[in-house]
XYZ file of C-alpha atoms in Angstrom:
443
model
C 11.557 8.025 -25.953
C 10.438 7.221 -29.508
C 9.658 9.883 -32.092
C 6.052 8.708 -32.329
C 5.701 9.126 -28.604
C 6.830 12.733 -28.906
C 3.887 13.482 -31.149
C 1.392 12.443 -28.529
C -0.386 14.638 -26.095
C 1.778 15.230 -23.030
C 0.304 14.645 -19.655
C 1.333 16.480 -16.515
C 0.173 15.935 -13.017
C 0.495 17.790 -10.519
C 10.001 4.239 9.652
C 11.006 2.097 11.770
C 12.398 4.784 14.061
C 9.226 6.827 13.675
C 7.112 3.742 14.277
C 8.981 2.966 17.481
C 8.392 6.466 18.739
C 4.704 6.366 17.871
C 4.289 2.943 19.393
C 6.012 3.933 22.616
C 3.888 7.049 23.075
C 0.569 5.214 23.181
C -1.324 8.487 22.860
C -4.627 8.944 21.079
C -5.323 5.982 18.828
C -1.708 4.877 18.567
C -0.749 1.443 19.888
C 0.688 1.201 23.351
C 3.324 -1.469 23.825
C 4.019 -1.334 27.540
C 2.262 -2.002 30.800
C -0.178 -4.751 29.831
C 0.124 -8.454 30.466
C -1.843 -11.595 29.804
C -2.705 -11.015 26.148
C -2.900 -8.572 23.287
C -3.556 -4.904 23.796
C -3.902 -2.051 21.372
C -3.810 0.635 24.025
C -7.593 0.839 24.266
C -9.738 1.718 27.243
C -11.491 -0.747 29.539
C -11.762 -4.387 28.523
C -12.769 -3.830 24.927
C -11.324 -6.086 22.239
C -9.045 -3.963 20.062
C -9.286 -3.986 16.270
C -6.796 -2.219 14.000
C -7.908 -0.946 10.613
C -6.344 1.091 7.832
C -7.973 4.253 6.537
C -9.169 3.970 2.964
C -12.088 3.880 0.592
C -13.758 0.968 2.375
C -12.968 1.871 5.979
C -16.382 3.377 6.744
C -17.668 -0.193 6.689
C -15.225 -1.176 9.431
C -16.622 1.452 11.768
C -20.223 0.689 10.829
C -19.692 -3.004 11.568
C -18.137 -2.248 14.947
C -20.955 0.162 15.790
C -23.572 -2.472 14.962
C -21.732 -5.054 17.045
C -21.417 -2.753 20.056
C -25.112 -1.866 19.885
C -26.045 -5.556 19.895
C -23.362 -6.760 22.328
C -22.747 -4.130 25.024
C -21.179 -6.796 27.239
C -18.556 -7.642 24.572
C -17.326 -4.219 23.397
C -14.962 -3.715 20.483
C -12.798 -0.648 19.979
C -11.683 0.167 16.417
C -8.410 2.036 16.043
C -7.677 3.454 12.590
C -4.265 4.210 11.088
C -2.834 5.709 7.943
C -0.855 3.448 5.625
C 2.499 5.097 6.347
C 4.371 3.187 9.032
C 1.527 0.798 9.797
C 3.470 -2.366 8.975
C 6.274 -1.293 11.298
C 3.826 -0.556 14.119
C 2.190 -3.949 13.713
C 5.482 -5.820 13.590
C 6.757 -4.075 16.724
C 3.518 -4.721 18.610
C 3.438 -8.398 17.732
C 7.095 -8.786 18.591
C 6.312 -7.383 22.033
C 3.583 -9.997 22.528
C 0.920 -7.329 22.355
C -0.887 -5.421 19.620
C -4.541 -5.609 18.600
C -6.801 -8.588 19.108
C -7.791 -8.350 15.434
C -5.177 -7.015 13.029
C -5.421 -5.547 9.529
C -3.208 -7.363 7.013
C -2.644 -7.918 3.302
C -1.921 -11.627 3.423
C 1.024 -13.019 1.489
C 4.585 -13.293 2.761
C 4.209 -10.807 5.622
C 1.240 -12.658 7.105
C 2.893 -16.027 6.574
C 5.918 -14.804 8.518
C 3.636 -13.888 11.424
C 1.944 -17.286 11.193
C 5.299 -19.071 11.195
C 6.325 -17.085 14.280
C 3.131 -18.075 16.090
C 1.641 -14.583 16.191
C -1.612 -15.425 14.375
C -4.331 -17.988 15.096
C -6.183 -19.830 12.321
C -9.825 -19.022 11.669
C -11.875 -22.196 11.801
C -15.508 -21.031 11.911
C -17.231 -22.287 8.724
C -19.611 -19.314 8.892
C -16.608 -17.107 8.114
C -14.622 -19.331 5.767
C -17.376 -20.764 3.583
C -18.772 -17.410 2.473
C -15.575 -16.441 0.647
C -14.683 -17.158 -2.964
C -11.840 -19.710 -2.860
C -9.429 -17.501 -4.824
C -9.820 -14.730 -2.242
C -8.615 -16.948 0.610
C -5.573 -18.329 -1.226
C -3.315 -15.562 -0.011
C -4.192 -16.185 3.664
C -4.169 -19.985 3.536
C -1.022 -21.714 4.793
C -0.652 -25.473 5.286
C -4.369 -25.870 4.678
C -5.475 -23.425 7.376
C -7.091 -20.016 6.891
C -5.547 -17.082 8.778
C -7.611 -14.132 7.598
C -11.157 -12.962 6.857
C -11.683 -10.618 3.910
C -12.879 -7.183 4.995
C -13.127 -5.162 1.793
C -13.324 -5.474 -1.961
C -11.508 -7.634 -4.467
C -9.218 -5.713 -6.777
C -8.066 -7.823 -9.695
C -6.042 -5.878 -12.224
C -7.982 -5.400 -15.455
C -7.726 -3.254 -18.549
C -10.094 -0.323 -18.237
C -10.716 1.301 -21.599
C -12.534 4.255 -23.100
C -15.051 2.673 -25.449
C -15.779 5.976 -27.180
C -12.120 6.275 -28.153
C -12.053 2.691 -29.397
C -15.124 3.361 -31.520
C -13.506 6.529 -32.824
C -10.543 4.617 -34.266
C -12.522 1.499 -35.171
C -10.614 -0.780 -32.758
C -11.614 -3.604 -30.460
C -10.117 -4.360 -27.030
C -7.051 -6.639 -27.117
C -7.383 -10.296 -26.239
C -3.673 -11.109 -26.735
C -0.477 -9.238 -25.929
C 0.343 -8.990 -29.637
C -3.017 -7.326 -30.264
C -2.304 -4.811 -27.503
C 1.044 -3.923 -29.065
C -0.564 -3.629 -32.507
C -3.002 -1.032 -31.133
C -0.170 1.371 -30.254
C 0.294 2.888 -33.738
C -3.486 2.913 -34.282
C -4.017 5.304 -31.363
C -0.768 7.180 -31.958
C -1.979 8.093 -35.445
C -4.983 9.834 -33.874
C -2.938 11.707 -31.247
C -4.243 9.470 -28.459
C -1.987 7.868 -25.890
C -2.472 4.102 -26.072
C -2.044 3.534 -22.309
C -2.243 5.835 -19.284
C 0.314 5.034 -16.593
C 1.092 6.687 -13.260
C 4.768 5.790 -13.251
C 5.798 8.143 -10.458
C 3.875 5.978 -7.989
C 5.822 2.917 -9.216
C 3.274 0.312 -8.043
C 1.081 0.806 -11.169
C 3.989 -0.677 -13.171
C 3.970 -3.949 -11.238
C 0.928 -5.566 -12.936
C 2.705 -5.588 -16.295
C 5.507 -7.725 -14.923
C 3.196 -9.835 -12.759
C 0.801 -10.664 -15.561
C 3.408 -11.179 -18.268
C 5.483 -13.533 -16.115
C 2.331 -15.475 -15.252
C 1.079 -15.565 -18.832
C 4.481 -16.618 -20.192
C 5.649 -19.052 -17.537
C 2.736 -19.745 -15.187
C 2.357 -19.041 -11.453
C 5.168 -21.415 -10.493
C 7.713 -18.816 -11.653
C 6.768 -16.361 -8.927
C 6.069 -19.155 -6.477
C 9.786 -19.902 -6.656
C 10.530 -16.285 -5.746
C 8.197 -16.429 -2.759
C 9.875 -19.693 -1.697
C 13.254 -17.890 -1.829
C 14.688 -20.455 -4.231
C 18.202 -19.547 -5.401
C 18.259 -17.638 -8.708
C 14.461 -17.774 -8.936
C 14.435 -14.505 -10.875
C 16.565 -16.137 -13.587
C 13.593 -17.958 -15.082
C 13.347 -17.160 -18.812
C 9.761 -15.937 -18.335
C 11.054 -13.028 -16.252
C 13.572 -11.915 -18.857
C 10.994 -12.266 -21.632
C 8.440 -10.241 -19.679
C 10.942 -7.455 -19.013
C 11.873 -7.415 -22.681
C 8.217 -7.095 -23.698
C 7.787 -4.180 -21.290
C 10.774 -2.315 -22.711
C 9.628 -3.002 -26.264
C 6.245 -1.474 -25.375
C 7.919 1.588 -23.854
C 10.122 2.074 -26.930
C 7.105 1.670 -29.214
C 5.393 4.607 -27.503
C 2.826 2.514 -25.687
C 2.511 4.842 -22.704
C 1.476 8.444 -22.335
C 4.341 10.913 -22.440
C 5.658 11.968 -19.042
C 4.194 8.860 -17.437
C 7.166 8.843 -15.077
C 6.017 12.155 -13.561
C 2.389 11.151 -12.979
C 1.368 10.148 -9.453
C -1.681 7.910 -9.269
C -2.973 9.639 -6.151
C -3.560 12.872 -8.096
C -6.159 11.210 -10.337
C -4.261 12.378 -13.421
C -3.979 8.918 -14.965
C -7.704 8.319 -14.483
C -8.421 11.696 -16.064
C -6.396 10.822 -19.162
C -8.709 7.853 -19.671
C -12.076 9.519 -19.111
C -11.181 12.661 -21.085
C -10.225 10.564 -24.102
C -6.543 11.505 -24.081
C -5.659 7.873 -23.401
C -7.366 4.712 -24.600
C -6.545 2.164 -21.900
C -5.192 1.717 -18.397
C -3.939 -1.498 -16.762
C -4.981 -0.983 -13.178
C -6.619 -2.388 -10.074
C -10.357 -2.624 -10.573
C -10.936 -0.079 -7.791
C -10.049 2.579 -10.372
C -13.526 2.007 -11.821
C -15.037 3.405 -8.625
C -12.595 6.335 -8.631
C -13.511 7.235 -12.206
C -17.213 6.849 -11.502
C -16.872 9.388 -8.699
C -14.765 11.786 -10.767
C -16.655 11.489 -14.064
C -20.128 10.045 -13.440
C -21.502 11.164 -16.811
C -18.715 9.288 -18.609
C -19.517 6.083 -16.734
C -23.291 6.466 -17.009
C -22.920 6.880 -20.772
C -21.424 3.388 -20.868
C -18.041 4.539 -22.137
C -15.958 3.006 -19.341
C -15.519 -0.701 -19.960
C -13.169 -3.445 -18.846
C -11.549 -6.604 -20.166
C -9.086 -9.058 -18.623
C -5.354 -8.678 -19.137
C -4.621 -10.336 -22.493
C -3.285 -13.810 -23.138
C 0.272 -14.348 -24.361
C 0.702 -16.374 -27.539
C 2.928 -19.349 -26.838
C 2.844 -18.847 -23.077
C 2.198 -21.694 -20.669
C 0.253 -19.686 -18.079
C -3.538 -19.866 -17.927
C -5.010 -16.612 -19.334
C -7.761 -16.839 -16.715
C -5.229 -16.281 -13.907
C -5.501 -12.969 -12.066
C -3.051 -10.570 -10.492
C -4.081 -7.957 -7.939
C -5.392 -7.713 -4.410
C -7.912 -10.411 -3.441
C -8.806 -8.285 -0.405
C -7.420 -6.923 2.810
C -7.990 -9.101 5.832
C -8.493 -9.185 9.568
C -6.464 -11.813 11.417
C -6.723 -12.967 15.020
C -3.790 -12.273 17.334
C -2.587 -15.480 18.991
C -1.676 -13.442 22.099
C -5.261 -12.278 22.630
C -7.152 -13.562 25.635
C -9.617 -16.388 25.062
C -12.435 -13.961 25.820
C -11.284 -11.472 23.207
C -10.681 -14.228 20.657
C -14.264 -15.342 21.150
C -15.487 -11.751 20.728
C -13.599 -10.942 17.539
C -14.366 -14.311 15.934
C -18.076 -13.843 16.597
C -17.794 -10.291 15.252
C -16.276 -11.581 11.991
C -19.048 -14.154 11.615
C -21.916 -11.815 12.440
C -21.042 -8.353 11.185
C -18.332 -8.645 8.514
C -19.618 -9.467 5.041
C -23.224 -9.757 6.140
C -25.865 -8.363 3.748
C -25.555 -4.812 5.062
C -21.759 -4.830 4.860
C -21.857 -6.235 1.309
C -24.341 -3.563 0.268
C -22.084 -0.807 1.605
C -19.188 -2.064 -0.507
C -21.332 -2.371 -3.628
C -22.633 1.159 -3.044
C -19.047 2.328 -3.595
C -18.869 0.518 -6.960
C -16.555 -2.035 -5.371
C -16.975 -5.800 -5.238
C -16.574 -8.023 -2.149
C -15.126 -11.494 -2.627
C -17.987 -13.481 -1.134
C -20.484 -15.792 -2.755
C -23.470 -13.999 -1.239
C -22.668 -10.799 -3.168
C -24.055 -12.290 -6.387
C -27.697 -11.742 -5.460
C -27.226 -8.050 -4.705
C -25.133 -7.571 -7.853
C -27.932 -9.096 -9.946
C -30.519 -6.863 -8.274
C -28.434 -3.797 -9.095
C -27.793 -4.928 -12.695
C -24.151 -3.948 -12.149
C -22.257 -5.222 -15.187
C -18.807 -4.252 -13.918
C -19.311 -5.889 -10.524
C -20.566 -8.986 -12.308
C -17.433 -9.050 -14.457
C -15.160 -8.850 -11.412
C -16.982 -11.739 -9.720
C -16.967 -13.789 -12.927
C -13.227 -13.300 -13.389
C -12.492 -14.212 -9.783
C -14.723 -17.299 -9.761
C -13.095 -18.532 -12.972
C -9.510 -17.803 -11.920
C -7.422 -20.938 -11.323
C -4.929 -18.680 -9.530
C -5.218 -15.171 -8.035
C -1.743 -13.825 -7.378
C -1.453 -11.202 -4.680
C 0.282 -8.053 -5.933
C 3.980 -8.766 -5.904
C 4.905 -5.884 -3.610
C 2.591 -7.406 -0.970
C 3.444 -11.037 -1.639
C 7.152 -10.665 -0.867
C 8.942 -9.129 2.087
C 8.970 -5.321 2.428
C 12.717 -5.093 1.802
C 12.447 -7.187 -1.360
C 9.407 -5.179 -2.487
C 11.345 -1.929 -2.232
C 14.071 -3.369 -4.444
C 11.485 -4.711 -6.877
C 9.721 -1.397 -7.437
C 13.048 0.430 -7.736
C 14.549 -1.908 -10.308
C 11.315 -2.288 -12.272
C 11.087 1.493 -12.472
C 14.547 1.485 -14.058
C 13.271 -1.037 -16.608
C 10.382 1.253 -17.548
C 12.750 4.223 -17.771
C 15.081 2.177 -20.017
C 17.863 2.757 -17.517
C 18.495 -0.931 -16.871
C 18.537 -4.151 -18.870
C 16.512 -7.272 -18.084
C 19.738 -9.063 -17.239
C 20.700 -6.369 -14.722
C 17.225 -6.528 -13.173
C 17.498 -10.292 -12.765
C 20.915 -10.032 -11.107
C 19.749 -7.352 -8.677
C 16.616 -9.250 -7.683
C 18.459 -12.547 -7.277
C 20.672 -10.731 -4.799
C 17.604 -9.955 -2.663
C 16.927 -13.681 -2.395
C 20.436 -14.291 -1.100
C 19.982 -11.501 1.441
C 16.549 -12.566 2.667
C-alpha cells in the first residue's frame, strides 16, 4: 500500500451436494425431481405452470405479475416458486438434466443459458409482442444463432461511475472522461483526505468491471468474445495484460479506499463512503443508485449523487460507448414443458411482464427496465438518472454481460480469485494470464 494511501481515511465494514439434497426433498417451494412424466415440473400443486424466480430487489414484481395473471386467467394458473441465490444454479441444472424443472426458468443469459440452449433444454421465444418491446442491447445476451431465448424481467444494470458532486465541487474537480483523467484525480482527492474510489473488495465481484471495461476500451469486445468462444490462449491478448497493469498502477497510486479488501458490498459500507463524502467515486452497477437513494434520501434529493459513463481509454480501439454490466435477468421457456404450459407462460410474458404496471413498479424502485415503452414514464417522472441509463443503453454498440455471468461457473470462480490477487498485488498480470488460459484448456 502506498504512503499516500496510508494518510487517507480508513474504512471498516462490518453446492452441488446440498443442491441435490434440496432437489430430492421436494418439500415446501423446493423443486421436486421425481415422480412426474410428460413435461416439466417444479414440484407445484395441481396443473399450474411453474415459474422459478430469484429473491431480490425486483422480485415483488414477479409475484404481482403472477397474481394479476391468475386473477384474469383462473383456467390457466401459474405458481411462482422463489429461491435464494445460493445454490440456485445447481438446482436448475439438476432439474433440467432430469428432464424436469420449471416451465419458466430464471436465468442470467450468457454462457450458462447458451449451454442449456445447445443441450436442447430451452425453447426460443418468437412472439413479437415480447421481443419487440426490448432494447436491442438487452437481448444480446440471450440471442443465439439469431433466436431469442429469454424475456427480460427486471432492470438494466450497466456499470457506471457514481460520484459525490459535493465532494467534486469541494476540490474543484470535474468527473473523468478518460482513464488518464481518472488517475490524475487520485492525488487531488488524496490531498484533501478523501478516498478517490470506494470499493467493496471483499465481495470480489465489484472488482470485475475494472477489468471488463478496460479490456473492452483497450482492445474492443472481440477480446472477451475469444474467451467466451474458448479459443486457445485467449487471455493472452495484450489488452488483458495492459488492463491488469493499469489496475495495479491504480492500486499502487492509492486510488482505492484503505481496507477495501475487507469491505463487503452487502453491508452498504461502500455506498456509505460515497454518500458521507469519505469517497469521491464508485464504479458500480447502476442499481447502487437505488440503494443509496434508500439509505440516504436527503443526499440524493439534494442532487449530490450523479453518474457518468466509465471513461474512454486514450489510444484504445474499443468504442467508449460500449457498456459492461447486467442487461437484465430473464425468464426462459423450458423445452420439456407441455404444449399447454408453454402456451400459458408465453402468454403470461406477453401480457403481464413489462406491461405499463410492471414498468412503473420497477421505476418506483429507482431502477430502469430495458424496454422501449419505459421512456414515456421516465419523462413523466422527470427522472434524470433513469434517462441516463436508457440513453447509455440505447447508444451502446455492445453491452457485455458481467464476466462472471458470461463464462462458465467454474471459470468465473477462477476469474474472481485471480483478479482479487491482482488487486491485492499478490500476482502479476503474466501469472493471471497463465492461470486463466489454463481454465480454457480445462473447459
